[in-house]
PDB file of C-alpha atoms in Angstrom:
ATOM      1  CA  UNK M   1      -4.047  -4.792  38.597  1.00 65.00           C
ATOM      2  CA  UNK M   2      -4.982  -2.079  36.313  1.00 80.00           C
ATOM      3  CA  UNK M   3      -3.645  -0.324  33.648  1.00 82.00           C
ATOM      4  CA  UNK M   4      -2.949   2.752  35.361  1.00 84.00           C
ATOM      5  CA  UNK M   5      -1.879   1.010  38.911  1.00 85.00           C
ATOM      6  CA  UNK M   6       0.897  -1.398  37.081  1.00 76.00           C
ATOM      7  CA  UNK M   7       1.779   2.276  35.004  1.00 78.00           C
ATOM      8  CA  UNK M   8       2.298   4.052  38.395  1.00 84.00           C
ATOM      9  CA  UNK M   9       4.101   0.972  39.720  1.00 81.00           C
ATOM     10  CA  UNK M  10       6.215   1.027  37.077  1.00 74.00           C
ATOM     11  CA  UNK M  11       7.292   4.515  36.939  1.00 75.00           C
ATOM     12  CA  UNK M  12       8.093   4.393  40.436  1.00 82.00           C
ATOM     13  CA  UNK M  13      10.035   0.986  40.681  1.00 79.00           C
ATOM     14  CA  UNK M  14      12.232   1.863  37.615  1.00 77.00           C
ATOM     15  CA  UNK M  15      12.416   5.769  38.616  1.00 84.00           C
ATOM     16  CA  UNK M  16      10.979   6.811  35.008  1.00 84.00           C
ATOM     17  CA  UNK M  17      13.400   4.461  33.416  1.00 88.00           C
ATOM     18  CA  UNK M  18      16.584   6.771  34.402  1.00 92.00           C
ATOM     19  CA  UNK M  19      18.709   4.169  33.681  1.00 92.00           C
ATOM     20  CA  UNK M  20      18.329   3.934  30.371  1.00 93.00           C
ATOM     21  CA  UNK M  21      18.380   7.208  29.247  1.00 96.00           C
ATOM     22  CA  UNK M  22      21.565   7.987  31.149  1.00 96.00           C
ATOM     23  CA  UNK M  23      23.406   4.688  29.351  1.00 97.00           C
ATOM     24  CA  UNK M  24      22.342   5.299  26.183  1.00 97.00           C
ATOM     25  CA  UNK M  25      22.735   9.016  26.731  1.00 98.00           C
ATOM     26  CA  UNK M  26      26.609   8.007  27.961  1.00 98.00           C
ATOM     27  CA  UNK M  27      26.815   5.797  24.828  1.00 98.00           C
ATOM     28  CA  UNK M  28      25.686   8.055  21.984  1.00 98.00           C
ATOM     29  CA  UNK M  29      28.447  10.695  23.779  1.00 98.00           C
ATOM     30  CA  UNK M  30      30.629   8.192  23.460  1.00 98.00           C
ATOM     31  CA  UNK M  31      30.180   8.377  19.424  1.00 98.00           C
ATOM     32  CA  UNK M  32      30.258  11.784  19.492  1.00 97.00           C
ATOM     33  CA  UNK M  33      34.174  11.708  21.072  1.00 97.00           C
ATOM     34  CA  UNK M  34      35.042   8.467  19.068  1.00 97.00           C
ATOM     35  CA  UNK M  35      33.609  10.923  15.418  1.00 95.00           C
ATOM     36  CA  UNK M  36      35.741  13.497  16.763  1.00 94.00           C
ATOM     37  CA  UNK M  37      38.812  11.807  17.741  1.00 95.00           C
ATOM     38  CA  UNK M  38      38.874   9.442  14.854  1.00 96.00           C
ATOM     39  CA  UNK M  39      36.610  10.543  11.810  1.00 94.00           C
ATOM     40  CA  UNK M  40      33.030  10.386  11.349  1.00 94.00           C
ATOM     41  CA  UNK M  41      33.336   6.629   9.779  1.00 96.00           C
ATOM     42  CA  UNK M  42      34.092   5.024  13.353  1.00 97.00           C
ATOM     43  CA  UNK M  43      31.898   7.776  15.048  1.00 96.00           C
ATOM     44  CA  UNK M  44      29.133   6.271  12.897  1.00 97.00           C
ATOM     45  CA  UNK M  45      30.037   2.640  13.762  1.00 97.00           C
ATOM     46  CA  UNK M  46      29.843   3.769  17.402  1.00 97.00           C
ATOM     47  CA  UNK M  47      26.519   4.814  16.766  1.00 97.00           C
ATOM     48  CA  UNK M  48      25.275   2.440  15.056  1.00 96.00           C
ATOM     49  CA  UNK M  49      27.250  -0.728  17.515  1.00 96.00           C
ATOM     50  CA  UNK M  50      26.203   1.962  21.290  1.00 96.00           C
ATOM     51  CA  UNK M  51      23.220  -0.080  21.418  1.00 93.00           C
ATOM     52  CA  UNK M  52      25.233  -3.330  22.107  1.00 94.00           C
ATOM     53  CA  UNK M  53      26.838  -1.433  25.338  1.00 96.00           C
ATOM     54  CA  UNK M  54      23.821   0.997  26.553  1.00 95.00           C
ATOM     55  CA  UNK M  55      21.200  -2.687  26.297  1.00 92.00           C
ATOM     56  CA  UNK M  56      23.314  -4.042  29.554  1.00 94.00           C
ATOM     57  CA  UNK M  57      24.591  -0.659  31.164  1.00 96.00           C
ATOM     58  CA  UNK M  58      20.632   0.410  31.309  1.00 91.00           C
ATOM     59  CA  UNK M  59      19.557  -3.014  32.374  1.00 88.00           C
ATOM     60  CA  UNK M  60      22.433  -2.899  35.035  1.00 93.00           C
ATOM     61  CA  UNK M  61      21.269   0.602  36.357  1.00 92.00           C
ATOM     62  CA  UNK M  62      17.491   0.279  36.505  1.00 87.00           C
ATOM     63  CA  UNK M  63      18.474  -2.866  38.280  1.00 87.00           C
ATOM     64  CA  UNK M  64      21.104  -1.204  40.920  1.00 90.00           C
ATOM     65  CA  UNK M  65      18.432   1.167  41.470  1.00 86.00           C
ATOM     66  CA  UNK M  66      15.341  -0.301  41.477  1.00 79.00           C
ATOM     67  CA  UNK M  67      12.682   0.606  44.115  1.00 77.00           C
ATOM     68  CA  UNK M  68      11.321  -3.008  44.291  1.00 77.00           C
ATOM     69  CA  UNK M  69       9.958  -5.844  41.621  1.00 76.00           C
ATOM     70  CA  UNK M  70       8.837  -4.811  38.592  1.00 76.00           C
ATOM     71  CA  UNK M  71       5.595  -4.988  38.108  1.00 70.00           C
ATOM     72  CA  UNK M  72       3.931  -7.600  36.013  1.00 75.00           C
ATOM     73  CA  UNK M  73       1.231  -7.712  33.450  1.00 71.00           C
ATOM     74  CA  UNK M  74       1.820 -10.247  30.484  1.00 73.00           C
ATOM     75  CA  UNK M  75       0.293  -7.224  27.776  1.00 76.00           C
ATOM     76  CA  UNK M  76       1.950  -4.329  29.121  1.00 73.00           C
ATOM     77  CA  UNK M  77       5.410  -6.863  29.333  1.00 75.00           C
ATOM     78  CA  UNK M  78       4.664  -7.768  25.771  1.00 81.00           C
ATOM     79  CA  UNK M  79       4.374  -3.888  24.487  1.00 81.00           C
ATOM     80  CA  UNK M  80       7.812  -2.862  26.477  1.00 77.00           C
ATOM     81  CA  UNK M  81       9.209  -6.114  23.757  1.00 82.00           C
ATOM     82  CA  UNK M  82       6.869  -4.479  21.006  1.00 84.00           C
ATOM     83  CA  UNK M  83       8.421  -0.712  21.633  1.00 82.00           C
ATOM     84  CA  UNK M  84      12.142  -1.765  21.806  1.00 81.00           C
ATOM     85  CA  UNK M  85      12.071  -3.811  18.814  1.00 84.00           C
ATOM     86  CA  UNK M  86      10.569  -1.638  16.170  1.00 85.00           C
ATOM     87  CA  UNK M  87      13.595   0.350  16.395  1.00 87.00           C
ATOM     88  CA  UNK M  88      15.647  -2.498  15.134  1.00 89.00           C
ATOM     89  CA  UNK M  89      14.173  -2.027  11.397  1.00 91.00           C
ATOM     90  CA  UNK M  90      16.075   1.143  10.945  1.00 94.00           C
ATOM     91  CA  UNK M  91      18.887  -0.947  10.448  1.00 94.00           C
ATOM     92  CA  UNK M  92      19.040  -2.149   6.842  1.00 96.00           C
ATOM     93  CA  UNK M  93      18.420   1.555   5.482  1.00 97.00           C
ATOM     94  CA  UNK M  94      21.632   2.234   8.461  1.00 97.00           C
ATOM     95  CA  UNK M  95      23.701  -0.297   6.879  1.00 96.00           C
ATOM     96  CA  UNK M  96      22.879   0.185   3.555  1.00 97.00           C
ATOM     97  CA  UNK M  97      23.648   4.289   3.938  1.00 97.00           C
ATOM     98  CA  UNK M  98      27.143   3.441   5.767  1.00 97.00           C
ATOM     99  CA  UNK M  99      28.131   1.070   2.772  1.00 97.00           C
ATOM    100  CA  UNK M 100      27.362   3.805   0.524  1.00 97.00           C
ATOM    101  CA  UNK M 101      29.318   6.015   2.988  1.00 95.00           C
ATOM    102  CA  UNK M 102      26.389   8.380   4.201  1.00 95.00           C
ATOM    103  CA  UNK M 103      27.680   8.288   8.008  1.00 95.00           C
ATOM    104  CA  UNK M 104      25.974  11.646   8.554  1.00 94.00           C
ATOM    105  CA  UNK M 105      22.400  10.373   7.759  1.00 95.00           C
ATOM    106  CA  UNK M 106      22.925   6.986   8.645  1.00 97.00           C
ATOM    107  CA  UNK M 107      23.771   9.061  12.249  1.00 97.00           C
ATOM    108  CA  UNK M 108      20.717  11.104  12.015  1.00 96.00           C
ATOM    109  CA  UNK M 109      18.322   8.259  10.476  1.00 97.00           C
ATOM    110  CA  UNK M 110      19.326   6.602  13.900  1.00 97.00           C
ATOM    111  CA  UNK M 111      18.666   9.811  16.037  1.00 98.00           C
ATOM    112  CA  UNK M 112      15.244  10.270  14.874  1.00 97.00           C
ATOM    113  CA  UNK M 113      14.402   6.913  14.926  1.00 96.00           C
ATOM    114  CA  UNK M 114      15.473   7.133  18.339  1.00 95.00           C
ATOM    115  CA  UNK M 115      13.587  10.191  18.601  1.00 96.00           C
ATOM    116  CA  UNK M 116      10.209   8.582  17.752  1.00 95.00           C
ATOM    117  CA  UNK M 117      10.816   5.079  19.703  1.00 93.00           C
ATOM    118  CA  UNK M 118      10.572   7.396  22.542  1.00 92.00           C
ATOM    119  CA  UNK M 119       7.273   8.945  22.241  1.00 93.00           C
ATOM    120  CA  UNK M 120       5.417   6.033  23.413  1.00 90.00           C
ATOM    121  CA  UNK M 121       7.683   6.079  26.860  1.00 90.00           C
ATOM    122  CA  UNK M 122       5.754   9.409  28.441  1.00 91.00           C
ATOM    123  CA  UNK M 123       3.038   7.102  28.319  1.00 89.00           C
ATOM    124  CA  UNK M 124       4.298   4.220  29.807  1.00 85.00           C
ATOM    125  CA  UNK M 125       5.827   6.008  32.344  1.00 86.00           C
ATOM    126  CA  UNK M 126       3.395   8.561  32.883  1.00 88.00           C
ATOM    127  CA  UNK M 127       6.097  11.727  32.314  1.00 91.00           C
ATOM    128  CA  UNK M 128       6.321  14.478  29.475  1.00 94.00           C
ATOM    129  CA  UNK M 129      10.371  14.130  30.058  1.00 96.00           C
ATOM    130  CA  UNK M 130      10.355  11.324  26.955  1.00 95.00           C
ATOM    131  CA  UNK M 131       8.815  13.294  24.887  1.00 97.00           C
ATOM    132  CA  UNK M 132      10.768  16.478  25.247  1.00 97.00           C
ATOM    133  CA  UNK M 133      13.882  14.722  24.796  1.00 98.00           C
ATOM    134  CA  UNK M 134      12.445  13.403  21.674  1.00 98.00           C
ATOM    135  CA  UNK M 135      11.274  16.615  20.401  1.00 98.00           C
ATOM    136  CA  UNK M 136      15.002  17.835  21.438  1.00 98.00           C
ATOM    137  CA  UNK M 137      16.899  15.117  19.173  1.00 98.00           C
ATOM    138  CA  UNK M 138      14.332  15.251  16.494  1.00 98.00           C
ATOM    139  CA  UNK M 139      14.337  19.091  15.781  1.00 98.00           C
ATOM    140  CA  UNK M 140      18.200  19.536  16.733  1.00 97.00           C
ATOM    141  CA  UNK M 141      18.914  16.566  14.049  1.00 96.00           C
ATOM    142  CA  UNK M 142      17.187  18.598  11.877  1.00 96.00           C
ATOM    143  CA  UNK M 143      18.749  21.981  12.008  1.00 95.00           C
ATOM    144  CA  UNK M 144      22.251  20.712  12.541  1.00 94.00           C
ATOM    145  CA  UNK M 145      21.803  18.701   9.020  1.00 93.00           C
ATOM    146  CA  UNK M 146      20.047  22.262   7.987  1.00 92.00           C
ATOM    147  CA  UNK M 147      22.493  24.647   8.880  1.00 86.00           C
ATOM    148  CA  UNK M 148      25.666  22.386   8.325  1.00 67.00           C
ATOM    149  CA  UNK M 149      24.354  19.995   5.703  1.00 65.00           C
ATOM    150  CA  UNK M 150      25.963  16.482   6.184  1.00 65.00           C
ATOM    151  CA  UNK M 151      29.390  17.683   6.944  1.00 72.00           C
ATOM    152  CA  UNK M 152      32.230  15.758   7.961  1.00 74.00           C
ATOM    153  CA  UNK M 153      31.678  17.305  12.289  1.00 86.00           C
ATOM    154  CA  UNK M 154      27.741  17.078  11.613  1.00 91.00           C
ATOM    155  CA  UNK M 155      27.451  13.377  12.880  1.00 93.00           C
ATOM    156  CA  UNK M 156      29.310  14.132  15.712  1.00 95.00           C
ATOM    157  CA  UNK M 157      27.294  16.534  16.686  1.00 95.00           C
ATOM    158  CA  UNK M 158      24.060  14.655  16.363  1.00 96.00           C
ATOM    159  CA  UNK M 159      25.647  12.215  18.288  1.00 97.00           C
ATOM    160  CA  UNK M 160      26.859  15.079  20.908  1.00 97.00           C
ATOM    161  CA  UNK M 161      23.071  16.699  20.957  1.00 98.00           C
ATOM    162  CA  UNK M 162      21.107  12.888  21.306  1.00 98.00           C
ATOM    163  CA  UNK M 163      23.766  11.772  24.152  1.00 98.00           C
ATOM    164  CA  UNK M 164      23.525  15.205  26.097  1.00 98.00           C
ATOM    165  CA  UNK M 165      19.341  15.502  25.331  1.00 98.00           C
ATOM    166  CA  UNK M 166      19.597  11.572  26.611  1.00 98.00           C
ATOM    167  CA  UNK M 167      21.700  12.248  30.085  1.00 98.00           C
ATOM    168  CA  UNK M 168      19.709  15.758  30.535  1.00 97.00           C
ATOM    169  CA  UNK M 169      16.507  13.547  30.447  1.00 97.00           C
ATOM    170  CA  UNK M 170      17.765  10.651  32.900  1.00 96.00           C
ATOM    171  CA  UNK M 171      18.833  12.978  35.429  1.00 96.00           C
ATOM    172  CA  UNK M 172      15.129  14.335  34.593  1.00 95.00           C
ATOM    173  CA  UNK M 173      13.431  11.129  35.220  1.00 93.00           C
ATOM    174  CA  UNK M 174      15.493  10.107  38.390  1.00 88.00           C
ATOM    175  CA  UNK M 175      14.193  13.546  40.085  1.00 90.00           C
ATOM    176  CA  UNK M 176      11.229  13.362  39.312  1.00 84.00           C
TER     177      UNK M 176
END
């Protein structure tokens, strides 16, 4: 199979990946409500622990709703591994800015590095939906820490923007 075949195959079988914006979209909403409810130290923690519960929610719903196997190609597998792990070395700048009690740019260092782990996804998928919402949570991360400046609410609503650009975009993907 071909590059652009297994692509297409892809796309189609996991309906642009829907599920996982709309869990991690659900997740990172979550944090938002959890900042607001209960200060922007557990509405950090929520962002930075979402991962934990969006992983098996968007796993769970590209699986409910798959249309068919996935395709396989052992490359193409092994850059899907390659994409969703680089994300994991935002972490010890995360947890070194929440011990030093940062939560508003640990929250946004997260968002953008969300932001950019996307990119590579219109790609993959074949769609420009991944990299608008991208381009959404990138430049709305930075004018809310513009116009607010890390803030006490300003978490929460980078958490509120990246959950609503994520859900927006899976709804996106599953129409398309």
């Amino acid at each position: 199979m071909d590059v652009q075949e297994y692509l297409r195959e892809l796309a189609q079988v996991n309906r642009n990946g829907f599920g996982f914006l709309l869990a991690y979209g659900s997740t990172w909403l979550a944090a938002a409500v959890l900042g607001w409810r209960f200060g922007e130290r557990v509405g950090t923690y929520a962002a930075l622990f979402q991962g934990m519960v969006g992983l098996p929610l968007g796993l769970l719903l590209t699986a409910a709703a798959a249309d068919g196997p996935r395709p396989q190609d052992a490359s193409l597998n092994s850059l899907s591994i390659y994409l969703s792990m680089g994300q994991l070395l935002i972490l010890p700048l995360v947890i070194v800015l929440v011990t030093l009690e940062r939560y508003t740019v640990a929250v946004a260092a997260l968002a953008v590095t969300l932001a950019v782990h996307f990119v590579p996804y219109s790609w993959l998928y074949s769609t420009p939906i991944y990299i608008v919402v991208a381009a959404v949570v990138a430049v709305g991360t930075a004018v809310l820490i513009a116009r607010k400046g890390p803030d006490r609410a300003t978490g929460g609503r980078i958490c509120a923007l990246t959950g609503a650009a994520l859900i927006l975009g899976g709804l996106a993907a599953l129409s398309s």
